[in-house]
XYZ file of C-alpha atoms in Angstrom:
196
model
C -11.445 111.620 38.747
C -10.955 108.006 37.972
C -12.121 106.992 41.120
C -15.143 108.196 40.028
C -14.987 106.589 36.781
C -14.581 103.328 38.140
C -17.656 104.012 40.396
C -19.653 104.625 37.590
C -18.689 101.916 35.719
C -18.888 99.865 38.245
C -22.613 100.905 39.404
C -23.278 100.166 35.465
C -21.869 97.252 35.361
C -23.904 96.406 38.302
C -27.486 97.075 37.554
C -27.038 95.391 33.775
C -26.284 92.526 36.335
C -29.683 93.068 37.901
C -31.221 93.505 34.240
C -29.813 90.497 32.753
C -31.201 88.245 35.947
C -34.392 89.929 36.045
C -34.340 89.262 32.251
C -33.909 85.829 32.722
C -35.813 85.144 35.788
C -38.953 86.570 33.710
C -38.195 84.581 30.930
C -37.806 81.090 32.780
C -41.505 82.252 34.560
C -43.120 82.969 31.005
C -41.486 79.854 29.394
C -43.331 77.306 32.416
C -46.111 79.197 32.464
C -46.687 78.919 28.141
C -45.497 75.280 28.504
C -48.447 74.084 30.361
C -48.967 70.586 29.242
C -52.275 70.266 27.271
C -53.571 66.830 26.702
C -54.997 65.831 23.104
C -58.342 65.069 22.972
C -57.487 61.559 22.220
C -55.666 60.822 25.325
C -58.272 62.507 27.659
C -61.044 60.465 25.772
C -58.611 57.328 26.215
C -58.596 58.204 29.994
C -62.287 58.724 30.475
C -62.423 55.102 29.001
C -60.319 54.126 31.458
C -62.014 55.550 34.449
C -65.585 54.563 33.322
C -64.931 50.909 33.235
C -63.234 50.954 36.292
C -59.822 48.614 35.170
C -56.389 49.677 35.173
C -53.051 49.117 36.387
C -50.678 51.546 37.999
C -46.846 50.685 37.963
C -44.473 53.511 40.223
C -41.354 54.778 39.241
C -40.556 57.194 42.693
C -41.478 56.317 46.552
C -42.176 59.561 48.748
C -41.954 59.121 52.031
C -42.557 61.306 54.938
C -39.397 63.185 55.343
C -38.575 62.774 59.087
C -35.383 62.752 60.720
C -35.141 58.697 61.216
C -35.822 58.140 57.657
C -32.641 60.872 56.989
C -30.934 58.479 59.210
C -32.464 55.185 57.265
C -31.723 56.536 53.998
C -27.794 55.646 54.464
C -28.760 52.329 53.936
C -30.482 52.974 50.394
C -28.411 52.795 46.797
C -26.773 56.037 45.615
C -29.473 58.028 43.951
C -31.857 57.787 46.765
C -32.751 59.895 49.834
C -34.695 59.598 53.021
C -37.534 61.392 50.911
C -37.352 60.087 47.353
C -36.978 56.125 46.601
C -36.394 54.904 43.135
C -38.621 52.210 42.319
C -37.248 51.644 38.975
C -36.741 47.608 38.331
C -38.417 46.754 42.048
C -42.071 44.939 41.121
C -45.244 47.456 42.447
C -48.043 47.947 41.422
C -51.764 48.986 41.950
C -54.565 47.394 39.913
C -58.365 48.340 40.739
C -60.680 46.113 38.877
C -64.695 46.753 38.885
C -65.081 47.282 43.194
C -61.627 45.238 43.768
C -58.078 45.939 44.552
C -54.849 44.566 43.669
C -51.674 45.817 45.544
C -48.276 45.442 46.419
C -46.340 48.715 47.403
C -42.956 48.671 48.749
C -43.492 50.798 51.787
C -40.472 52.946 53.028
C -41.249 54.600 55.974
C -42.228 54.788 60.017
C -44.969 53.048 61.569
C -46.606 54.822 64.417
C -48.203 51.810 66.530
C -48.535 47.843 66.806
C -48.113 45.927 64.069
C -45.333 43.379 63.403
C -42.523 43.641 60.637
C -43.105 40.432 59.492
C -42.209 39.418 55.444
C -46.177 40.386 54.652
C -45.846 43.777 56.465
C -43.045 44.656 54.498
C -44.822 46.262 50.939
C -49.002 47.613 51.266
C -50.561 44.713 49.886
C -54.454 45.493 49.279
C -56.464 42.251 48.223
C -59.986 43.034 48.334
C -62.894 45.456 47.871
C -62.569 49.548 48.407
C -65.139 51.293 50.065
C -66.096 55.127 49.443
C -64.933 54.896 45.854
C -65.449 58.868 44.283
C -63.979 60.187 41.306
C -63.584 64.033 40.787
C -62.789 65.247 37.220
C -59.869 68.058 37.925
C -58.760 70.920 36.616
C -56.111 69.526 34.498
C -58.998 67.331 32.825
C -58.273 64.366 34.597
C -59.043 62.294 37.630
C -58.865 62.356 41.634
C -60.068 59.253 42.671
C -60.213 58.719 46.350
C -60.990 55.329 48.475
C -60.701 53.188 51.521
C -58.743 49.903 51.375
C -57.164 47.178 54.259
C -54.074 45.798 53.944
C -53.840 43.080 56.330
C -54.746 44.544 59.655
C -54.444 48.482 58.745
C -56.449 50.522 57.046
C -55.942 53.225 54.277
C -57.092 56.066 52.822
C -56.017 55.855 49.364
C -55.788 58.981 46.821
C -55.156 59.094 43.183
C -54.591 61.510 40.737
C -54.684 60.588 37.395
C -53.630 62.861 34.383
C -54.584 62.271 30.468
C -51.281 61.599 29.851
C -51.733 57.992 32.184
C -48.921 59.724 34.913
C -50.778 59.013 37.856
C -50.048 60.123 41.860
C -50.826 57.837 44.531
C -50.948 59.203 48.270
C -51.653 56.259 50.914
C -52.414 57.896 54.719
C -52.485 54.230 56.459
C -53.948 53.913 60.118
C -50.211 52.494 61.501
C -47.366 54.146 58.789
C -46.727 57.517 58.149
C -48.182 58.992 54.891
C -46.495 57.882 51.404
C -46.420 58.931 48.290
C -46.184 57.358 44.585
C -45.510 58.530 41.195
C -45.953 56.350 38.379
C -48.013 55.657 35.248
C -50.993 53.930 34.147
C -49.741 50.206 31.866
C -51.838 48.298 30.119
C -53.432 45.070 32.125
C -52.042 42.199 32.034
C -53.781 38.767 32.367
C -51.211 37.119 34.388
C -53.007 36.309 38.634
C -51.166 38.746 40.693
């Protein structure tokens, strides 16, 4: 008989398991899904300013490159806190300036390249100086910005995207013609007047 018992209270104990993740599991998917981040009117009209003129600045805080197994390898050589897929950019100078039709960059670049190209001290970071071609900007869903361009940096070319969000966090995804794809994530500063 208390073999049986124990089964019972066992199997009881059991499912209220179950229920209490289940219970949890829905409440973790309601609480993301109720916390969607809605921008105030003032910060999406403060980004459409923005956008319209055509000057800002982005400064990263994270470097994503393309996971691959030589950067797993590479990544050994990075501070604690890094990986071959995530690069904190925290206190390293970067940044990403677009000005009327012109662009400012320098970009630590952390990643493979695929063909030619030297790895000389200018070849180290994406460094656009010039005009972008194709400039289009999207409004998205999240009432803010994909902006997507061409750009050179010395002898490669890039396809440069953007994402921009009314809160000034901004994405950057660079697909160059000689490096595997990176990715950025930083926000939108205010310009300075200092020559880059």
């Amino acid at each position: 008989m208390t073999s049986k018992v124990e089964l019972v209270i066992f199997i009881t104990m059991k499912l209220n398991c179950i229920k209490i993740v289940f219970s949890f599991f829905l409440l973790t998917i309601l609480a993301c899904g109720s916390s969607k981040n809605t921008a105030t009117q003032a910060e999406i009209d403060h980004l459409n300013t923005l956008i319209k003129q055509k000057t800002f600045r982005i400064e990263n805080d994270w470097a994503y490159p393309t996971a691959s197994l030589a950067m797993q390898q590479a990544s050994q050589l990075l501070p604690p806190g890094n990986s071959g897929n995530a690069v904190n950019l925290i206190g390293n100078s970067n940044f990403l300036a677009i000005e009327g039709d012109s662009i400012t960059s320098y970009l630590p670049y952390f990643g493979e390249r695929q063909m030619g190209g030297g790895y000389s001290n200018d070849d180290g970071a994406i460094q656009f100086k010039g005009t972008m071609k194709d400039y289009k900007v999207t409004p998205n869903k999240n009432s803010g910005y994909d902006i997507s361009f061409e750009a050179n940096s010395h002898s490669e070319n890039f396809s440069v995207n953007l994402i921009i969000f009314p809160s000034l966090k901004s994405e950057i995804i660079l697909t160059g013609s000689k490096r595997t794809l990176i990715k950025y994530s930083g926000r939108i500063v205010p310009q300075t007047d200092k020559a880059e």
